[in-house]
Tab-separated table of C-alpha atoms and ligand atoms in Angstrom:
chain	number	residue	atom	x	y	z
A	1	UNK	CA	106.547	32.873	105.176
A	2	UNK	CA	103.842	34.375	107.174
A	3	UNK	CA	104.180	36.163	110.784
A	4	UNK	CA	101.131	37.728	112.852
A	5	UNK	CA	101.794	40.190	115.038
A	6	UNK	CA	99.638	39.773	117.815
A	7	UNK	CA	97.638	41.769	120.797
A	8	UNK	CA	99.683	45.140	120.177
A	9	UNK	CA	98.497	48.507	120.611
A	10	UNK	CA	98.494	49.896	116.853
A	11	UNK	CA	99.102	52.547	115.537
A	12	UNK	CA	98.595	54.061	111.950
A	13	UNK	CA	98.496	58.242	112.056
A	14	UNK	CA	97.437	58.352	108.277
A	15	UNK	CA	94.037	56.632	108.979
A	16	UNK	CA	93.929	57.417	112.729
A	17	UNK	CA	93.874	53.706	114.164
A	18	UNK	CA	94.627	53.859	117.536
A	19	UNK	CA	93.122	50.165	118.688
A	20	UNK	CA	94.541	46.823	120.152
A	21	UNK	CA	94.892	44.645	116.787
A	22	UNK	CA	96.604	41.867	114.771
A	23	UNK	CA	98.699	42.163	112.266
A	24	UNK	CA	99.043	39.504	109.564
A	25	UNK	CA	101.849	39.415	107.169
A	26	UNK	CA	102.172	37.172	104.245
A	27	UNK	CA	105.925	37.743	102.184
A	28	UNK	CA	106.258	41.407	102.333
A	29	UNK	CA	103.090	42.353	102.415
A	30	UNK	CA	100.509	43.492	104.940
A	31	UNK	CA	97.716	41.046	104.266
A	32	UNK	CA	95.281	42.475	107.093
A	33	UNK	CA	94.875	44.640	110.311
A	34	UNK	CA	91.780	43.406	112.229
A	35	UNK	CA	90.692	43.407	116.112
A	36	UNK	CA	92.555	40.630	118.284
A	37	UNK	CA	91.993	36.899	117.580
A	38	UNK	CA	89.992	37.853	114.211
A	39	UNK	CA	92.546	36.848	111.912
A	40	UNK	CA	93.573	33.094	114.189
A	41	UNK	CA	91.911	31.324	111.086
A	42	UNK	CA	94.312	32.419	108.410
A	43	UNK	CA	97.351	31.013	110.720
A	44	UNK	CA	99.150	28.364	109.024
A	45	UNK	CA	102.058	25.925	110.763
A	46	UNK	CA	104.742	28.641	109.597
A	47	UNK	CA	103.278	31.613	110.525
A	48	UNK	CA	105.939	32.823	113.013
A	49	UNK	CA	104.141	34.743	115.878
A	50	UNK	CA	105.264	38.012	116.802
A	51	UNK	CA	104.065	38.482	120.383
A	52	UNK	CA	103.087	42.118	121.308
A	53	UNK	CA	101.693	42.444	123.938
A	54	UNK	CA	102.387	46.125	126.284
A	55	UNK	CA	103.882	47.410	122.837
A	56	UNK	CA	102.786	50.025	120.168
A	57	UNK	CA	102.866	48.629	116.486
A	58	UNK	CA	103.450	51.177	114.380
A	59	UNK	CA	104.669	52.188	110.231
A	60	UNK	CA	108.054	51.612	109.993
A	61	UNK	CA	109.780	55.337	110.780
A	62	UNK	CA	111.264	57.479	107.647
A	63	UNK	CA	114.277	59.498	108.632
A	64	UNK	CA	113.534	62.443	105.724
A	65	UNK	CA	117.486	63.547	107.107
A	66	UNK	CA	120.405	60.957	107.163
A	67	UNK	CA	124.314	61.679	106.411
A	68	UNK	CA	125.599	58.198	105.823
A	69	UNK	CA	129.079	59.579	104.053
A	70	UNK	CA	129.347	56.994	101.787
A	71	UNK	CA	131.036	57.465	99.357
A	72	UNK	CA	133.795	58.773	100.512
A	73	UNK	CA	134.243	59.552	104.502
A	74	UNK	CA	133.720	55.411	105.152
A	75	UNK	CA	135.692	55.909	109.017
A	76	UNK	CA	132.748	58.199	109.967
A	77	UNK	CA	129.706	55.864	108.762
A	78	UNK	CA	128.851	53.762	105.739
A	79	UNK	CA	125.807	52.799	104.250
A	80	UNK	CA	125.859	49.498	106.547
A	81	UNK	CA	126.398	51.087	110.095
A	82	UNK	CA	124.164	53.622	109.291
A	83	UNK	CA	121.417	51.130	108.142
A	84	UNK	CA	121.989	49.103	111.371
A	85	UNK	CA	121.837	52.591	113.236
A	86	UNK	CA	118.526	53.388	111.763
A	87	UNK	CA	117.118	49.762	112.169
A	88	UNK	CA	117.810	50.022	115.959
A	89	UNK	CA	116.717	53.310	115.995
A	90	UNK	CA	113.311	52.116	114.490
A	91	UNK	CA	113.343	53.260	111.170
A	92	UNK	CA	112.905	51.373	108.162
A	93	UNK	CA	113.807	54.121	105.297
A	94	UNK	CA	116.088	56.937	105.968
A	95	UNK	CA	117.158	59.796	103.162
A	96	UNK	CA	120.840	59.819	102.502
A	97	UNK	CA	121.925	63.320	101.744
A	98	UNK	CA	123.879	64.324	99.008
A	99	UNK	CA	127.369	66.053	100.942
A	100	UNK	CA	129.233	62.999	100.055
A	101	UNK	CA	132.639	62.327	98.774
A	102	UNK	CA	132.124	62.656	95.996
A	103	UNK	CA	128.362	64.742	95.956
A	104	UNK	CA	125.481	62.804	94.733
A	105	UNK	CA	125.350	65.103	91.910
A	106	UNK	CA	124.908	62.768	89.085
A	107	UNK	CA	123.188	59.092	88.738
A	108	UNK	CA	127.039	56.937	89.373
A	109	UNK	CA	126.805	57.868	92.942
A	110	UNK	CA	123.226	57.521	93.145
A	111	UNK	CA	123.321	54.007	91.451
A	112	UNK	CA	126.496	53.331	94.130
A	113	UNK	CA	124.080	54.218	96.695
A	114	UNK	CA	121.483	51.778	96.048
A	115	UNK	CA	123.931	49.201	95.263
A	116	UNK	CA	125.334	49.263	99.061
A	117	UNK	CA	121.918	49.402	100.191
A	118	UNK	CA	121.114	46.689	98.716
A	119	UNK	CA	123.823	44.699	99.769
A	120	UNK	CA	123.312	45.716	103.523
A	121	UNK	CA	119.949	44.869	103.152
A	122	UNK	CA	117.974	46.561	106.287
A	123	UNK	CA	116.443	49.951	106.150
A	124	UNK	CA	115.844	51.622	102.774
A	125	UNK	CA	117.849	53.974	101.488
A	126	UNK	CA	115.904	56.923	99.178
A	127	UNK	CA	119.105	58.917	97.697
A	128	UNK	CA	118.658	62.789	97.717
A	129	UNK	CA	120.655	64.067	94.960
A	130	UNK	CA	122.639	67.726	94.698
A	131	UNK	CA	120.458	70.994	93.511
A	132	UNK	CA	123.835	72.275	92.156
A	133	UNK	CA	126.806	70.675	90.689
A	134	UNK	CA	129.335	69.565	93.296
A	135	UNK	CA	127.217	71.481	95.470
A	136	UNK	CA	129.099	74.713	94.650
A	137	UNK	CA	126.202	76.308	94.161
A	138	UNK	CA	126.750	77.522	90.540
A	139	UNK	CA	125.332	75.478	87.853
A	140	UNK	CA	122.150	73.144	88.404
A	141	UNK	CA	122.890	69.213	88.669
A	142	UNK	CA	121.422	67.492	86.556
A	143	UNK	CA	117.537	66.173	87.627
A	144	UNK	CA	116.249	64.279	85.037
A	145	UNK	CA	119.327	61.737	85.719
A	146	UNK	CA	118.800	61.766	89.343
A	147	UNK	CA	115.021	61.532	89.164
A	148	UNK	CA	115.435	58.650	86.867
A	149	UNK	CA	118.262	57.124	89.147
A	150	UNK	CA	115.862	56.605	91.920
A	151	UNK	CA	116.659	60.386	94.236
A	152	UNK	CA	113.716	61.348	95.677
A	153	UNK	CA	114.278	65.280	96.289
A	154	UNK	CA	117.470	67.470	95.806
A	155	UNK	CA	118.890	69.680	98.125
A	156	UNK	CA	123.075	70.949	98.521
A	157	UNK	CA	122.488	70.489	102.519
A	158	UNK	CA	125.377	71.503	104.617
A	159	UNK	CA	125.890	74.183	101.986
A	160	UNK	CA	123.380	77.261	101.187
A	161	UNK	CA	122.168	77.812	97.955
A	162	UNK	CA	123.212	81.913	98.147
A	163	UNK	CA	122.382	82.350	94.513
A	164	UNK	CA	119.061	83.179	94.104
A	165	UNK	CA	118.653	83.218	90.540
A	166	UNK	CA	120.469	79.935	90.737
A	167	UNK	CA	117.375	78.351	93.770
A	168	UNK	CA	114.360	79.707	92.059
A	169	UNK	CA	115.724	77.810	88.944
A	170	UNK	CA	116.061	74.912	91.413
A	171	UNK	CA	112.150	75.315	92.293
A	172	UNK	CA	111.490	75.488	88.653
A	173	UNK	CA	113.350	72.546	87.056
A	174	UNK	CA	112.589	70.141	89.906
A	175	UNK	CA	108.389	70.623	89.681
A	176	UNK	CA	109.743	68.894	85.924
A	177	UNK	CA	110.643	66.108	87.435
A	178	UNK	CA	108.413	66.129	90.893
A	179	UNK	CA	110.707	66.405	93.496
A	180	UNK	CA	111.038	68.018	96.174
A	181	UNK	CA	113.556	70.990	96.849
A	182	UNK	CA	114.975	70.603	100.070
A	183	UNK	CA	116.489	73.891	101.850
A	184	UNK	CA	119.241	74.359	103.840
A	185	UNK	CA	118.442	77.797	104.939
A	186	UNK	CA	121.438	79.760	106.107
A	187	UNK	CA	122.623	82.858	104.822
A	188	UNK	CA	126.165	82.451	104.813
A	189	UNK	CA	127.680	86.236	105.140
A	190	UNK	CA	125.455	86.176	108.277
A	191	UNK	CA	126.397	82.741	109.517
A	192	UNK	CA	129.996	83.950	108.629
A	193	UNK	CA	132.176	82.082	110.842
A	194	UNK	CA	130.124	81.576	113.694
A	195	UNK	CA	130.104	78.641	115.505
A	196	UNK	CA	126.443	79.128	117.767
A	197	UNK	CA	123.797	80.771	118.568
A	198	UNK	CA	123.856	84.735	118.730
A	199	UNK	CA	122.776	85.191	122.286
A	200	UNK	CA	123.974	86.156	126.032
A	201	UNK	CA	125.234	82.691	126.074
A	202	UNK	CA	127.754	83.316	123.212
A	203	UNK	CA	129.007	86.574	124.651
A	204	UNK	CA	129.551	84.737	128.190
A	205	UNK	CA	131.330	81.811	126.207
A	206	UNK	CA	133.065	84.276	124.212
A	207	UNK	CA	132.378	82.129	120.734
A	208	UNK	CA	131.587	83.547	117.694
A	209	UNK	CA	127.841	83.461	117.056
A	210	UNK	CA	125.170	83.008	114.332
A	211	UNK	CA	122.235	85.410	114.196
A	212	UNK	CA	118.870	83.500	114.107
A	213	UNK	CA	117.896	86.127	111.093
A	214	UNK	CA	120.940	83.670	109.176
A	215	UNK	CA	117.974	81.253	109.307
A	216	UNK	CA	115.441	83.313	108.874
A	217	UNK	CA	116.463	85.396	105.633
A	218	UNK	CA	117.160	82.151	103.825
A	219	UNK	CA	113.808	80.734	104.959
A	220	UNK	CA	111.734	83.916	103.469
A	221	UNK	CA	113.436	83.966	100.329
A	222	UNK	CA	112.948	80.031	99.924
A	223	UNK	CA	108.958	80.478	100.647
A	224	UNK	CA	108.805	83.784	97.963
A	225	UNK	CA	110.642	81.665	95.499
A	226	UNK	CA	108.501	78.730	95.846
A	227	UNK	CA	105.036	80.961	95.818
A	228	UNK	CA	106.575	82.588	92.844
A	229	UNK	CA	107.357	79.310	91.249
A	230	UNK	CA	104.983	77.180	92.578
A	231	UNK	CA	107.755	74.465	93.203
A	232	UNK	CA	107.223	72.551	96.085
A	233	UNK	CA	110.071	73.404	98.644
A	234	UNK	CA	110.988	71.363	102.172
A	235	UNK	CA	112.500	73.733	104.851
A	236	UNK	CA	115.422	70.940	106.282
A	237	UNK	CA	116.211	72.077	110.544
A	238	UNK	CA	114.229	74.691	111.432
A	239	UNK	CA	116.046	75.655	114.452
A	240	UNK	CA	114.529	79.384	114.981
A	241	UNK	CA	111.111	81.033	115.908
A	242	UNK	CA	111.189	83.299	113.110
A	243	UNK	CA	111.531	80.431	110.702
A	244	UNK	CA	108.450	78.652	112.121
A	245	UNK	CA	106.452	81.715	112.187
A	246	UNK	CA	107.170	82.585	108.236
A	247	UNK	CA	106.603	78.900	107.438
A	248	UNK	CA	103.257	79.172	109.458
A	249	UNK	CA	102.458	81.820	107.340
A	250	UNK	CA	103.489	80.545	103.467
A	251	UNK	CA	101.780	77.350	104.721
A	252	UNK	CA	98.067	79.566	105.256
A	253	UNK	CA	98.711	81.430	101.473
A	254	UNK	CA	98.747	78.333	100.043
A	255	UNK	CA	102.210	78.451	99.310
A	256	UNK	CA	103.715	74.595	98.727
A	257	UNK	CA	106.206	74.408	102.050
A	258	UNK	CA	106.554	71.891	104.239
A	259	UNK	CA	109.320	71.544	107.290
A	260	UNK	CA	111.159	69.616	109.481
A	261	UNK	CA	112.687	69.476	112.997
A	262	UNK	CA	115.239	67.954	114.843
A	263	UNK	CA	115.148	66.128	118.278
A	264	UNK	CA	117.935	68.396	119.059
A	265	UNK	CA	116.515	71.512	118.732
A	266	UNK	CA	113.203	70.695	119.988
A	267	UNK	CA	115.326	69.156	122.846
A	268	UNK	CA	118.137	71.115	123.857
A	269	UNK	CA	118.685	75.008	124.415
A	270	UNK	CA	121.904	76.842	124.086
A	271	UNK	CA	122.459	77.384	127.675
A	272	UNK	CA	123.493	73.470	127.273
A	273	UNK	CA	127.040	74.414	125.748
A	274	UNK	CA	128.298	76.066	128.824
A	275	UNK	CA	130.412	73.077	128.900
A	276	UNK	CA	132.229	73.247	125.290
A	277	UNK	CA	130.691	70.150	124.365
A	278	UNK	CA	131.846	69.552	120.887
A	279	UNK	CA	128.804	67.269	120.089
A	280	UNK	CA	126.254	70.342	120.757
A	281	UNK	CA	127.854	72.251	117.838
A	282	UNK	CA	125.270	71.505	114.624
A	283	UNK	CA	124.472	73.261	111.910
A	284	UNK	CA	122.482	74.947	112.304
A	285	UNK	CA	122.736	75.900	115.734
A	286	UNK	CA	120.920	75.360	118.861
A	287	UNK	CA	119.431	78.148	120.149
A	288	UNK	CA	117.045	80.067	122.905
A	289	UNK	CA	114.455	78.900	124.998
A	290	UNK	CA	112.273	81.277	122.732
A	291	UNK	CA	112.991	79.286	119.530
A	292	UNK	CA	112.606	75.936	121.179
A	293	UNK	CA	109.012	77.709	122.763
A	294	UNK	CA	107.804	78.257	118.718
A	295	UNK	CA	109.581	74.864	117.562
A	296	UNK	CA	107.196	72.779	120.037
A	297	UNK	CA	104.119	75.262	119.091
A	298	UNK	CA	105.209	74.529	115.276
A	299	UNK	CA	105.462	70.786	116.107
A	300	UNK	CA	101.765	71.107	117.800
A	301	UNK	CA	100.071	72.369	115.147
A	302	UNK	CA	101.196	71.802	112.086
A	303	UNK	CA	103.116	73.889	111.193
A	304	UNK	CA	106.318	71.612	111.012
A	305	UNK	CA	105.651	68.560	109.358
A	306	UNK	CA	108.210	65.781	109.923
A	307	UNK	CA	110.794	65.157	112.603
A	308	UNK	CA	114.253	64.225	111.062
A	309	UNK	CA	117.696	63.419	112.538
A	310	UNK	CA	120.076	65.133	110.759
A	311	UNK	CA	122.047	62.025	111.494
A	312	UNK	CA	125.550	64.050	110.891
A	313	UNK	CA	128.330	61.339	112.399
A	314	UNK	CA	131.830	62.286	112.737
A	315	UNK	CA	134.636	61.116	114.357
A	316	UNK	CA	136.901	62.202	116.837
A	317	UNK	CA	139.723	63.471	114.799
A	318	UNK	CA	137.013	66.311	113.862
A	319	UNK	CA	135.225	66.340	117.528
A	320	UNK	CA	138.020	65.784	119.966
A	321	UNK	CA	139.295	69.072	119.280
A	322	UNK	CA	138.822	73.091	120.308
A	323	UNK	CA	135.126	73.835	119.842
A	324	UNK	CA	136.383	76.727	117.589
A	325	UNK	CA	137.887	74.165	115.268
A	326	UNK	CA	135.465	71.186	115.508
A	327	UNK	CA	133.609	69.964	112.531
A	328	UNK	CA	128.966	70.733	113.064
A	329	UNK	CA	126.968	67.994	113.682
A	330	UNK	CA	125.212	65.121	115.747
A	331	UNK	CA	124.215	61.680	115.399
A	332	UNK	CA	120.695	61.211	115.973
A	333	UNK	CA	119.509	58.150	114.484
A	334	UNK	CA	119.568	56.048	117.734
A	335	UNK	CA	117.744	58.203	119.858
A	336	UNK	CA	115.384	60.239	117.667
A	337	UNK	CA	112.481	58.014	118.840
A	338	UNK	CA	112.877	58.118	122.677
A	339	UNK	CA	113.465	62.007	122.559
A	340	UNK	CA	110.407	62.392	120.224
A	341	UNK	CA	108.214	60.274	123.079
A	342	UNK	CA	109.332	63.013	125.223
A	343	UNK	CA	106.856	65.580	123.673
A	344	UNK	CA	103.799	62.476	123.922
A	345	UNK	CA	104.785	62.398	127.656
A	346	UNK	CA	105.101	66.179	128.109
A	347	UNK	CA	101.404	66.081	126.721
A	348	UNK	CA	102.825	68.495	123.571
A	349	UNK	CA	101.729	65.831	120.797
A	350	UNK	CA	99.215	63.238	120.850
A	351	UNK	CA	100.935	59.629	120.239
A	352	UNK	CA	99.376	59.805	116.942
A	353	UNK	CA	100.780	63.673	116.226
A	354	UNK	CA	103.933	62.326	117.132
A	355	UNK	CA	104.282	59.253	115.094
A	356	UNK	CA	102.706	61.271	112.152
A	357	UNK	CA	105.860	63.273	111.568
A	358	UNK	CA	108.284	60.402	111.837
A	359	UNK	CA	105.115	58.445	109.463
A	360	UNK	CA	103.023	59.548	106.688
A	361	UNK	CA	104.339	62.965	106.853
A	362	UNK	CA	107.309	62.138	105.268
A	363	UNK	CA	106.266	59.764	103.190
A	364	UNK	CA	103.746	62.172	101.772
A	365	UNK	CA	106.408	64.629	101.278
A	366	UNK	CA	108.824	62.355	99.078
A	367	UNK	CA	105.438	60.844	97.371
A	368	UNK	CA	106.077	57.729	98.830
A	369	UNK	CA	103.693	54.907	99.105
A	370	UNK	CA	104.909	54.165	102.992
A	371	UNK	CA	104.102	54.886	106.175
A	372	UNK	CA	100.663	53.649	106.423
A	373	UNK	CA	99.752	50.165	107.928
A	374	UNK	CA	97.144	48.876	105.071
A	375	UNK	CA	96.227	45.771	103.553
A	376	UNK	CA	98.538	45.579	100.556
A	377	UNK	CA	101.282	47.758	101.335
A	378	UNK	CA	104.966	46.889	102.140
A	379	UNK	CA	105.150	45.437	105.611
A	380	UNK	CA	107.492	48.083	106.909
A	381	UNK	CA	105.943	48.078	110.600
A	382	UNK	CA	107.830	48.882	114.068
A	383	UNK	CA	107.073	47.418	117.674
A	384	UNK	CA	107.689	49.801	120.204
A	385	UNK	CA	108.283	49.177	123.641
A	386	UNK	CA	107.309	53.122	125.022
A	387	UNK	CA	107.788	52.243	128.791
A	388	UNK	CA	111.330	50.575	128.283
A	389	UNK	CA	113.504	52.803	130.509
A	390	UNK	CA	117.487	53.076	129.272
A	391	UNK	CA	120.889	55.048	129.777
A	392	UNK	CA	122.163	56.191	126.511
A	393	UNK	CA	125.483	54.825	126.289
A	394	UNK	CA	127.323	55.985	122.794
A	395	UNK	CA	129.354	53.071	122.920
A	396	UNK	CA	126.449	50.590	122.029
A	397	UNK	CA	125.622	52.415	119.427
A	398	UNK	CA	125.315	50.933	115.967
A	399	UNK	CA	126.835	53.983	114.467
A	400	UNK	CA	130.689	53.775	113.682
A	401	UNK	CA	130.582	57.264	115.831
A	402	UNK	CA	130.188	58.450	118.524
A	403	UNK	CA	129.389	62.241	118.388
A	404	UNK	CA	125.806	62.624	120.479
A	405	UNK	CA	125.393	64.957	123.242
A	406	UNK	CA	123.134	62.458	125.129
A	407	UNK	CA	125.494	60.036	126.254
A	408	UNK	CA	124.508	59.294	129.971
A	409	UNK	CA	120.874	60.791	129.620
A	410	UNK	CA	117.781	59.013	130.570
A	411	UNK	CA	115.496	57.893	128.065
A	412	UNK	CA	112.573	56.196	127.835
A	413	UNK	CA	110.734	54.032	124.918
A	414	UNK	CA	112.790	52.090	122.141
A	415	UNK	CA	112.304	50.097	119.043
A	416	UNK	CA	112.200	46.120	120.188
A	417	UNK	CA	111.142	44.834	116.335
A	418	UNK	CA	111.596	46.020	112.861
A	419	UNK	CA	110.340	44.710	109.963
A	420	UNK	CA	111.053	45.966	106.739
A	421	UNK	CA	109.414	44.284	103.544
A	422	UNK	CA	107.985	41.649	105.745
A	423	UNK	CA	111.543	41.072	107.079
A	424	UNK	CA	113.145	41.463	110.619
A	425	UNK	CA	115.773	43.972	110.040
A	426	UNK	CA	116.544	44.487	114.371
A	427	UNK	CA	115.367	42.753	117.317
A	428	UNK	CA	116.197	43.550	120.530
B	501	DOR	O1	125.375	70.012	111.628
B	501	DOR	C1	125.353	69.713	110.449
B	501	DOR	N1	126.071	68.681	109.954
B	501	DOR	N2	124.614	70.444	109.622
B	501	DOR	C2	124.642	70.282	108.283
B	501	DOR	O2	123.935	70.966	107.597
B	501	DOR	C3	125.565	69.288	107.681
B	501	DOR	C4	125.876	68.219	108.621
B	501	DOR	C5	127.028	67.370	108.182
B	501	DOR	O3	127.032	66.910	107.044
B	501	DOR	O4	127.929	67.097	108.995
B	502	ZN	ZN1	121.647	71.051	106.742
């Protein structure tokens, strides 16, 4: 079966194709890109015809930051809501991290993983296992079964790694196996049991607060151990200016560090939980108009890599409740896209910057052959409609929760088609 996505505007940040062009697609392959009407004379009586006109065609978008809590926490999200999630959201791979019920610390869950994955059959699903056992942070997991599994990185995020011994041992026996080491950079003592940012906000709230230096402690000592190591380490939610600034840094000595950041905290300041809203408590925090400042300058050149959701869905029996006492995190895979378009619109990245860190960045980061929209490769591609104007209303969502702070919020631009493998996984 053939389809040939025709007149859109595409575009492929790894080779910098920004043109009106065709797509063909034979099984699930790309089997050319060429200017409008040039490939009409490979069209055969099945070819289905993807109209696409007034949209951007683009690589399917890898979410290097998913919770999908299966196994284990099922009522919050499983492996199927959270693959429809990220199909509507307009990704085609997402990375499921490893704070499951149990932790992806070994290859039974990992296999489990793929297994429901494969049975949903939409986005795909690249398991991240544990750096430690159980994530306690003690004793390394074991990476030669995960690598050979199918886990594409390790990391114990939602927990730090406080043990240093135990993370530059982490850098070492991962480079083994090439993976990635992916950091969750909080110093816990400091984070103690905060529950936002340290700032005038949190005194006039009267919550208990977590220092920005919680972040950026973790985030030096990650970068030193990876220059001393030469491991290559991924800082997950950089949420403070310090931490972009000392990636910046590592990044010009050559060091191997690459980062991420969310559409929260390159959205949202801290002066937006003057209302107690449960959903604005992440991990880690939101925080000044100063660190958002040095997230978008990070995001603009270079320095951060990727955009990621840390997609973090629970329900209300851990929401619904005092802020104090509510459980950290936001669901994001639903309107990471539209709040990324944001920063094209605000003239911050180029289309191209933009769609590079939801693209080929990550892609290069796991070593995945994705993200790109060549001949030959996996027909992972997404239609965009970036003019489509919307309400977010959490109670369409694909998600089984319901925990995002941009319920009611104007968006604008949205996923209409999604193929993955050739296949349409969501169609609006
Ligand atoms: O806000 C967060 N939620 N931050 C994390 O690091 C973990 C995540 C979760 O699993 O809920
Ligand atoms: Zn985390």
């Amino acid at each position: 079966m053939s389809k040939l996505i025709r007149g859109g505007r595409v575009l492929d940040p790894a080779s910098g194709l920004d043109d009106f062009h065709d797509i063909l697609v034979v099984g699930r392959v790309i089997k050319a890109v060429g200017p409008p009407g040039s490939l009409d004379s490979e069209l055969q009586g099945s070819t289905e015809i993807i109209e696409a006109e007034g949209l951007w065609v683009v690589p399917g978008l890898i979410d290097l930051h998913t919770h999908l809590r299966e196994p284990g926490e099922e009522y919050k999200e499983t492996i199927l809501t959270g693959s429809r999630a990220a199909a509507a959201g307009g990704f085609t791979s997402v990375c499921s991290m490893p704070n499951t019920k149990p932790v992806n610390d070994n290859s039974s869950v990992t296999d489990l993983i793929f297994r429901r994955a494969a049975e949903a059959d939409l986005v795909r699903v690249f398991p991240v296992g544990a750096i430690s056992q159980g994530q306690r942070g003690e004793v390394l997991a074991e990476y030669g079964e995960l690598k050979e599994a199918g886990a594409v990185a390790v990391s114990d995020d939602g927990q730090a790694v406080m043990n240093s011994q135990l993370m530059r041992r982490a850098l070492e026996y991962a480079q083994v196996f090439d993976l990635p080491v992916i950091s969750h950079a909080e110093d816990r003592d400091l984070a103690a049991d905060g529950v936002m940012n340290e700032s005038l906000v949190s005194t006039r709230l009267g919550l208990r607060e977590i220092p920005s230096a919680a972040e950026d402690v973790m985030v030096f000592r990650d970068c030193s151990l990876a220059e001393l190591t030469g491991g290559q380490l991924h800082i997950a939610h950089v949420s403070s200016g310090g931490s972009v600034e000392l990636v910046r840094q590592f990044k010009a000595r050559g060091v191997r560090v690459t980062a991420e950041a969310t559409p929260h905290h390159f959205t949202l300041t801290d002066e937006a939980l003057e209302d107690f809203d449960t959903n604005l408590k992440v991990n880690p925090p939101i925080r000044s108009s100063k660190d958002l400042t040095a997230i978008l300058q990070g995001l603009a050149d270079g320095t951060i890599d990727a955009i990621a959701t840390d997609h973090a869905p629970h329900s209300t029996i851990e929401k619904d409740v005092e802020f104090d006492y509510a459980a950290f995190g936001m669901i994001g895979l639903e309107t990471a896209l539209p709040l990324t378009l944001q920063l094209v619109e605000k003239g911050i990245l180029s289309p191209l910057e933009a769609l590079s860190k939801l693209t080929c960045n990550p892609a290069k980061i796991l070593g995945l052959e994705l993200g790109r929209l060549s001949s030959g490769l996996q027909a992972d591609i997404t239609l965009i409609d970036p003019l489509r104007e919307f309400t977010v209303d959490v109670n369409l969502f694909r998600s089984k929760s319901r925990n995002s702070p941009f319920h009611g919020w104007k968006l604008k631009g949205c996923a209409v088609v999604v193929l993955r493998d050739g296949k349409v996984i969501f169609r609006d």
